[in-house]
Every structure is written in structure tokens, then in C-alpha cells.
């Protein structure tokens, strides 16, 4: 089996998912096993939004493969991109995404891009406008470092973590539970987690207040259970995450703090491990008790971000060059 | 022939220009041919103003020669330099350029510096104050990444691009045309392009509205033609660029949109290629039609920025160590 | 003798100080002598406050040992850390230091951290809260790049510089003199300089206006002399530095410009060399005359920052792996 992809922006197939998990676990024991594979090749990490884990883990992953990563914080370095086709650029934007994408594609062998949603322009967001423009104009393989609607490297890291902590020969029960937050948060992590967890054929339940249904594109065939306690029963893995409303786009409807996970919520799930992509608002999304206790896998997920990225970059190097 | 320079801040001679173009074309086919030449040496890329192409192309160029580039975005990283000799520093500036330049010269083997003009203090700008201070106090070779009045790496990349697209045995007709813009823009790109194009002995015409004459220092012996259509006749290369007034320093006098280049402007220049240094304000400086059409060389110029920088750094490594 | 430390955040012992000075002087003549020692290892340089010299010198030091440095400007890159244990994070902070420190400890082999004091919360500052939290939660060796109360890499560089300019068989007379400034400045450089200079058993006098006494923890056994002229008599090294009041915490009590060092102040110290950690407010803390004259060692101190950092990182690599 040799699944091949041009870009890495979403879940592709269980076969490729499996291959990427295996490679990641291999790199985790031998981070620099393929240190010469990317020699002389460059990855440009383009951040239209800030990042900590994603930036560092991607840099390390690339260096582990011998590549030279260059980070561009375009938000902070003051480079406002024009996104509209045909725009008369007599306002604040200094460069059209067409031109910037073309140049960056010339300078790098792989482009890794972070571009958050607007949370106000639903049409643009569901079309994943920014990363789509890069895919259209760049001409090089693209890795999503979180787009408007997906965060595939996070989800791959999550699948690696689930694999490491699963019992053999048991399909794990995975629950994605909504959690409170004080800000309107994107759907990308939740969407991608649903997409990958059902794609890898785990037993997935999503629980959230009514009105917080995710885009059906990502939850087809997945159990939705509005009663959180019921959803959590006998869970093996509980993924905690806030998102804003999708239907009433980008709005906050619920601030009910009883949705915040505590030990008490898991009395019927004695073996449940807790997951979160970080950064986490402590005592808002998840209690200290959970995060600092033995159920928490959050630090392990963060560590696996390195090997998820390395597995994907390795795959793109194999596929495209 | 072995032309040697200590710094790279301006056009030197046709002989050196020729050598740099040849080396650039060589590196373009073999980017890492001299990967060990700069080993153990460091280039500091100091940005007092933001940059995309210049930053990335210089980093790549240095890495292609085995050097370790370190980027300092001094504008964004909050390090306000005092520029005045003898200043009593009881205001907002935190460090004198003398001290910073001395330290940076100790830390790096080559310093590459970007420092835009004020566009308000003409005296300071025409003396190229900031880069001159670095040259005075640093003690290492300096590469200009665009100073108040010149952008020599851009101009070298432009000459490489002209060379690649010229017919053999024909002196190309090159036209530098002013274009509209909504902001007051520096003269550096236009000055340097004029300096290099006439220095390389091409047939150069400059066209612009009256009142937009560039500093004569850069246009000595060059044809000035106020009638844009007449200037563009039979052009081989049309370089499109805005600049603010030099006489009425830093002011915008003309906003006449008819100066924006479209296909219609080139009806008497069937073979004309279009050039621009990027970033470009689409449909303000140049129409989409031009930029997306077959006449455009703008992406090729951007690509050549790597090899221009590499050729220059290579030359400094040969000259100074 | 083989002194070993887990972290480098303060003066340890004269024996270790001596070893670090010797190693630094060795690396100064052979910067890349141990270029393979750190291969495959990473240092994360985390800046909660801006930096020029510290950032660049640490990067170079790490590269000289073959390590891959990654710089995170957390202040500028918009990553507000929550510092309070048990905080309900429903305000502006996006990530708890516990979680961030844990992740960074997973990603790097050594963490180097800059975290200035608040100058308003004395309790928190004297407990060196931020760096202590990193030490508690990170699990990797930590190098202080200036904490709330100490700047040990600066002080090591200062000791190297004193060593280079001392006469053999003469205990140098070292004077730390307060200087005026327009802002409230931390005590870290002064504290550490006192700690290291007395730790290395030099003859140290501190002079400052009354009310500017440093924390006694750092000045035990050191001569305090309020009369600046008297303190400066026969000095071999004069370290010039501003700090705000420690007793009336973070306040400015004195703006007396006569404390600014000029040649006239040194009429009874003919051999005195002048030191300052930079950045320096010229003609506020120190006159141009001093800084540009033959007494100044400030550029040499800055250069020694590289070898101080390299000596320490080298030591941590030897101790911890």
C-alpha cells in the first residue's frame, strides 16, 4: 500500500491515516532516522494567526528530516493580504494573495499555512477561502496548520495519542464534548477531530448543548447526544473542546458552566482519558483537577504534534519529489 | 577580471554587474554548488522596516552558501534606535545606532540592513543616513536590503531577469514608467533601477508626470519623456513603479489613473514584457490583465531575488575573508 | 574539579565560576571547537520581554555547539501567559504557564528564558516568580536570560571581561555605581553583578544615592559608599548602571544628573575601565566621552556574551545528558 497525496489539508482515507500513524510512531522512537531526506529542501511556515505548539512542532519536525524551516508571522510582521479576486487595491491591503502565494511557492518546496476563519463570513469560511487560494496559486505541496474549518495535524496527533493509549482488540469509545469558553472559537479542531475519528472507524459520540450542531459535513453517521452525562458513560477517551455556534454563525449561545468537565462528570467512565488540543482555559473549559490528574493526555498530545507533522512532511517528500 | 567591493549598497561598475549576473545565473542552476563556502559564518538580517521577499530570499541565499542567517525585525521587536550624534537620550529611543552597530558587527560576519527613508527629512534621506551610520560604526561588510535611496539587490535581480529575456545582440529598450499609488512611496527602487539599467548600458527611457523628476544623481544621461505613450513605443521591458515627488519631497502630486498600465497602453509595444518589484497594488499600479497575462515577469523577478542575493553574498565572502 | 548544575539561573560557586570563565576564553579562541556536542539537540529561547544582544548571542552560542536554536518572542507574538495557580481563566490570558512550560519542556532539550520583573509586585519579583514556575513545570535544564532579580549570563560575560583586562597578581578594585535614567529600571543586572563580583572574591564597592540600597541578599559583605567620588578612587573597573529603588519598590527617587559618569569623575582613577551591559542611554547614564573613549569596555562585554552563553550551554550539555 502506498497512498499518495499532493496536499495535506484534510482526512484522506483510513489507509493513509494508518500509514501516517505508523510512521509517526516510528519517528517518535527515531526522530532523526531520515535526517538526510529533506536536505536542501525548504518549508515555509506562514502564520496569518499566532501559534505556539504548531509553529515549534512543525519547525522541529522539518529539522528532524533535514529541512530548513523559515517562519513568517505575517500577522505580526505587518503584511496584510488582499483576498478578493479583481480587487482595486486602494485600501489597507498591501499585497494580493495571488502574488504572495506565487512568490512563496517559488521560494519553498513545501508551504505550511495557518489561516483562521473570520467567524463572521460563513460563506468564505466554509469554502476554506484562504487555504484554497494558496492551493490555487502556489504550485507547491501545502500543509494546513489549521484552516478555517480543519486542523488536520492536530487530529493526526490526537489519533496517534488514542492509538498509544488504546487497548488492543477493543474499539475505543470516543466522546467529543463541548465545553464553555468566554470567546467565540472556531470549529476547526472539532470538525477535524470528528472527521478523523469516524474516518479511523472509532466509536464516536458528540455531545453539546442544542444549537451547537457542527457542520453536518463533518458529523455524518456520528451519534449526537445532547445529554452530556449519558454521552460520557463508559467513555475511553473524552475530547474536550469549545466551539461557537455554526448555525447562528460565530455566536455564543451557551455559557452554562455545568458543561465544564470535572471528576464528578466521569463517575460512570472510570477509565476515561481526557484530551484537549491546548491552549486550554483552565477552570473554564476544564478543571485543574482534570488537567493535573492522571486522566490527562494533553501533554502527550502536544508532544505527538512533532511526530504528526514529521510523518506528514515525510509523506509529502516521498510523494512529491 | 576580479572586481572587489567591501560593501554592497549601490551600483559599482559594469564589470562587477556582469560578474554578479553571471554568478547569479550559475547559482540558479546549482543553488548549493558552494554550500561549504560560508560554513561557520553568520549573516545578520536587520529589518528596521517590514519585508517578505527580501527577508526570505536573503535567508535562502545565505543558507545556499552554508551560512547561518539570523533575522532581527527591529521595528516589530520594539527596539527604537537613536540616530543623532551627541543626543541626550532621555526620550523614547533605547539604544544609539553607534552601540547597536558595533555589537552587531561583532556578532556577524556580514550585516544585511533594511532602512526606509523618512520621506519627510530630505537632507537625512539623500545622505542615506541610517545605512551610512551602520557603514561607519559596524566594521563588517554591509549589504543593503533597501536603504533610503537605493534597493540594489532588487535592481540586480531585475538585471538578471532582463538578461534572461533579452534577445542576443540587441540592446533592449527599457522604459521605467511612473504609476499611481495611494501612498507616498520611496524613490529607492526607481533610483536603483535607473542607476543599474544605465550602468549596464541598456537604452533607458523614464516617463512620469511633470514634477516627478527623480534625483538627477540617478538619471544623468537618461532620456526623460513626459508623454507616456511615446515613451512606451517599441519597448522591450516596461518597469512599472510608483514614487512620490522628489522636488516637493515625499508629496503626492498626481493621482491620474490613466497612468496605470493596461494592455491598451502597449499597443505600440507588441513584445514588451512587464516588470514590477512587488508588492504591487493591483488595479491601482497595474491591471490584473497585465499581471496575470503573458507579458508579466514579476514572478520571475521575485525568484531571481534569491540568486541576486546569493551572488552578492558569495562575492563578499570572496572579497572580505 | 567538576562542578555540576541542573539549571543556570544564578551564581553557584567560585569553582564553577572559574571553570565557566576558562571555558568561555577557550571558546573565544575556538568558537566551533565542540561543534558536534549539541548535534540533534534543541534550545528554545523564550522571550517574555524584548532582547537584542541576549537573543543573538544565545543563538550564536547554541549554533557554535551544533544545537538548533528556536526563538519565541512570546510578548510580540501575542501569547499572554496566566501565572496564577488555580486561576479561573476567563480573562485575557490564553494559556497557563504550567501547560506552556510542560509543552516547551517536551519540545526542547534546554529552555532559555527571559522574564522581567513587574516592578510593582515586590513579593512576586523577589520570589522570581516566572522563572521559578518554569523551573517547577518544565522538566528540562533552564538558562536564565534575565529573570526578575538576576541576569547571570550578563554577569558571567562581565567577569570574563574583567579577567581579560586585569593585571596578574592584583585583586582588582571594582566599583558598581548607580547612574541616572528616565525610567524605572529592574535590579537584575546590579544584583547579579554584585553577586558574581563578590562571589569571585574581587574587591567590590557599591555607590548610589541614599534610598537606592539593593536587596541585602545580593550585597552581604560588600562595601556601600554613598560618596561617589570617594568610591571611585583608584578603581580598576567601574560598572555603571541604573536601578530603581528597592525599598520604595520600583520608584524613581533621584534624578541628580551629577551621578552621570564623565572623565572628570575619574580624575582619581587613572586606570579605571568603564563597563555597562548595554543598551545605554547616552548622555544620561554615561557621557559620549566615556563611551567613545579608551576606557570603555562595553563592546568587549557585548562580545563576551556569546562566549558566556556558550560556556554555560556547554556545561549544561555536559551535566545533563
mmCIF file of C-alpha atoms in Angstrom, chain C residues 73-200:
data_model
loop_
_atom_site.group_PDB
_atom_site.id
_atom_site.type_symbol
_atom_site.label_atom_id
_atom_site.label_comp_id
_atom_site.label_asym_id
_atom_site.label_seq_id
_atom_site.Cartn_x
_atom_site.Cartn_y
_atom_site.Cartn_z
ATOM 1 C CA UNK C 73 9.084 36.188 21.177
ATOM 2 C CA UNK C 74 6.049 35.489 23.294
ATOM 3 C CA UNK C 75 5.410 39.110 24.122
ATOM 4 C CA UNK C 76 5.300 40.208 20.494
ATOM 5 C CA UNK C 77 3.701 37.081 19.152
ATOM 6 C CA UNK C 78 0.666 37.665 21.319
ATOM 7 C CA UNK C 79 0.757 34.812 23.756
ATOM 8 C CA UNK C 80 -0.327 36.077 27.171
ATOM 9 C CA UNK C 81 0.520 33.541 29.883
ATOM 10 C CA UNK C 82 -1.544 33.043 33.022
ATOM 11 C CA UNK C 83 0.753 32.971 36.029
ATOM 12 C CA UNK C 84 -1.640 32.364 38.947
ATOM 13 C CA UNK C 85 -2.112 28.891 40.391
ATOM 14 C CA UNK C 86 -5.785 27.966 40.373
ATOM 15 C CA UNK C 87 -6.863 30.902 38.226
ATOM 16 C CA UNK C 88 -10.249 30.784 36.536
ATOM 17 C CA UNK C 89 -9.033 31.807 33.106
ATOM 18 C CA UNK C 90 -11.961 33.867 31.925
ATOM 19 C CA UNK C 91 -9.913 36.994 31.210
ATOM 20 C CA UNK C 92 -7.140 37.986 28.807
ATOM 21 C CA UNK C 93 -4.601 35.209 29.364
ATOM 22 C CA UNK C 94 -4.747 32.400 26.803
ATOM 23 C CA UNK C 95 -2.576 29.708 28.361
ATOM 24 C CA UNK C 96 -1.385 28.795 31.844
ATOM 25 C CA UNK C 97 2.346 28.803 32.411
ATOM 26 C CA UNK C 98 2.028 25.189 33.692
ATOM 27 C CA UNK C 99 0.778 23.961 30.357
ATOM 28 C CA UNK C 100 3.096 26.086 28.249
ATOM 29 C CA UNK C 101 6.131 25.147 30.355
ATOM 30 C CA UNK C 102 5.241 21.468 30.122
ATOM 31 C CA UNK C 103 4.934 21.575 26.353
ATOM 32 C CA UNK C 104 8.094 23.614 25.861
ATOM 33 C CA UNK C 105 9.969 21.195 28.087
ATOM 34 C CA UNK C 106 8.835 18.379 25.796
ATOM 35 C CA UNK C 107 9.924 20.225 22.663
ATOM 36 C CA UNK C 108 13.364 21.363 23.788
ATOM 37 C CA UNK C 109 16.446 19.901 25.457
ATOM 38 C CA UNK C 110 17.263 23.215 27.129
ATOM 39 C CA UNK C 111 15.000 26.209 27.724
ATOM 40 C CA UNK C 112 16.435 29.707 27.917
ATOM 41 C CA UNK C 113 14.002 32.225 29.349
ATOM 42 C CA UNK C 114 13.785 35.982 29.695
ATOM 43 C CA UNK C 115 11.186 37.331 32.106
ATOM 44 C CA UNK C 116 11.491 40.830 33.536
ATOM 45 C CA UNK C 117 10.100 41.863 36.935
ATOM 46 C CA UNK C 118 6.800 43.640 37.296
ATOM 47 C CA UNK C 119 8.456 46.377 39.414
ATOM 48 C CA UNK C 120 5.048 46.722 41.043
ATOM 49 C CA UNK C 121 4.549 43.350 42.783
ATOM 50 C CA UNK C 122 7.637 43.136 45.012
ATOM 51 C CA UNK C 123 6.621 39.818 46.582
ATOM 52 C CA UNK C 124 6.287 38.127 43.191
ATOM 53 C CA UNK C 125 9.505 39.661 41.910
ATOM 54 C CA UNK C 126 11.740 38.732 44.843
ATOM 55 C CA UNK C 127 10.461 35.171 44.562
ATOM 56 C CA UNK C 128 11.484 35.300 40.895
ATOM 57 C CA UNK C 129 8.032 34.015 40.124
ATOM 58 C CA UNK C 130 8.071 33.413 36.379
ATOM 59 C CA UNK C 131 11.374 31.609 36.088
ATOM 60 C CA UNK C 132 10.525 29.617 39.228
ATOM 61 C CA UNK C 133 7.327 28.458 37.588
ATOM 62 C CA UNK C 134 9.247 27.353 34.512
ATOM 63 C CA UNK C 135 11.725 25.509 36.744
ATOM 64 C CA UNK C 136 8.824 23.809 38.501
ATOM 65 C CA UNK C 137 6.870 22.695 35.460
ATOM 66 C CA UNK C 138 9.332 22.283 32.617
ATOM 67 C CA UNK C 139 11.467 19.306 33.480
ATOM 68 C CA UNK C 140 14.443 20.418 31.370
ATOM 69 C CA UNK C 141 17.544 22.432 32.226
ATOM 70 C CA UNK C 142 16.795 26.148 32.272
ATOM 71 C CA UNK C 143 19.078 29.046 31.460
ATOM 72 C CA UNK C 144 18.046 32.458 32.723
ATOM 73 C CA UNK C 145 18.285 35.127 30.042
ATOM 74 C CA UNK C 146 17.464 37.669 32.778
ATOM 75 C CA UNK C 147 14.850 36.997 35.387
ATOM 76 C CA UNK C 148 13.095 39.368 37.754
ATOM 77 C CA UNK C 149 16.143 39.623 40.024
ATOM 78 C CA UNK C 150 19.191 38.260 38.194
ATOM 79 C CA UNK C 151 20.978 38.406 34.843
ATOM 80 C CA UNK C 152 23.608 35.696 35.270
ATOM 81 C CA UNK C 153 24.790 35.444 31.633
ATOM 82 C CA UNK C 154 25.494 39.170 31.659
ATOM 83 C CA UNK C 155 27.406 38.831 34.899
ATOM 84 C CA UNK C 156 29.447 35.927 33.589
ATOM 85 C CA UNK C 157 30.306 37.981 30.495
ATOM 86 C CA UNK C 158 31.302 40.810 32.819
ATOM 87 C CA UNK C 159 33.585 38.519 34.839
ATOM 88 C CA UNK C 160 35.206 37.272 31.620
ATOM 89 C CA UNK C 161 35.816 40.885 30.600
ATOM 90 C CA UNK C 162 37.279 41.767 33.995
ATOM 91 C CA UNK C 163 39.551 38.738 33.783
ATOM 92 C CA UNK C 164 40.788 39.747 30.337
ATOM 93 C CA UNK C 165 41.639 43.271 31.487
ATOM 94 C CA UNK C 166 43.029 42.558 34.946
ATOM 95 C CA UNK C 167 46.682 42.687 35.870
ATOM 96 C CA UNK C 168 48.064 39.408 37.052
ATOM 97 C CA UNK C 169 48.543 39.040 40.798
ATOM 98 C CA UNK C 170 46.462 42.099 41.622
ATOM 99 C CA UNK C 171 42.988 41.864 43.100
ATOM 100 C CA UNK C 172 41.066 44.399 41.034
ATOM 101 C CA UNK C 173 39.116 47.172 42.713
ATOM 102 C CA UNK C 174 35.658 47.084 41.211
ATOM 103 C CA UNK C 175 33.058 49.827 41.717
ATOM 104 C CA UNK C 176 29.415 49.479 40.850
ATOM 105 C CA UNK C 177 27.994 52.954 40.525
ATOM 106 C CA UNK C 178 24.359 53.950 40.203
ATOM 107 C CA UNK C 179 23.593 56.230 37.236
ATOM 108 C CA UNK C 180 20.579 58.356 36.344
ATOM 109 C CA UNK C 181 17.864 57.119 33.959
ATOM 110 C CA UNK C 182 14.465 58.358 32.885
ATOM 111 C CA UNK C 183 12.633 55.097 33.501
ATOM 112 C CA UNK C 184 12.160 52.708 36.391
ATOM 113 C CA UNK C 185 14.755 50.019 35.700
ATOM 114 C CA UNK C 186 14.999 46.479 37.161
ATOM 115 C CA UNK C 187 17.622 45.475 39.714
ATOM 116 C CA UNK C 188 18.676 42.276 37.945
ATOM 117 C CA UNK C 189 21.943 43.446 36.388
ATOM 118 C CA UNK C 190 23.086 45.211 39.537
ATOM 119 C CA UNK C 191 22.112 42.289 41.795
ATOM 120 C CA UNK C 192 23.857 39.719 39.647
ATOM 121 C CA UNK C 193 26.942 41.849 39.171
ATOM 122 C CA UNK C 194 27.248 42.236 42.950
ATOM 123 C CA UNK C 195 26.620 38.526 43.479
ATOM 124 C CA UNK C 196 29.232 37.423 40.931
ATOM 125 C CA UNK C 197 31.860 40.042 41.713
ATOM 126 C CA UNK C 198 31.864 39.272 45.408
ATOM 127 C CA UNK C 199 31.494 35.559 44.648
ATOM 128 C CA UNK C 200 34.662 35.715 42.533
#
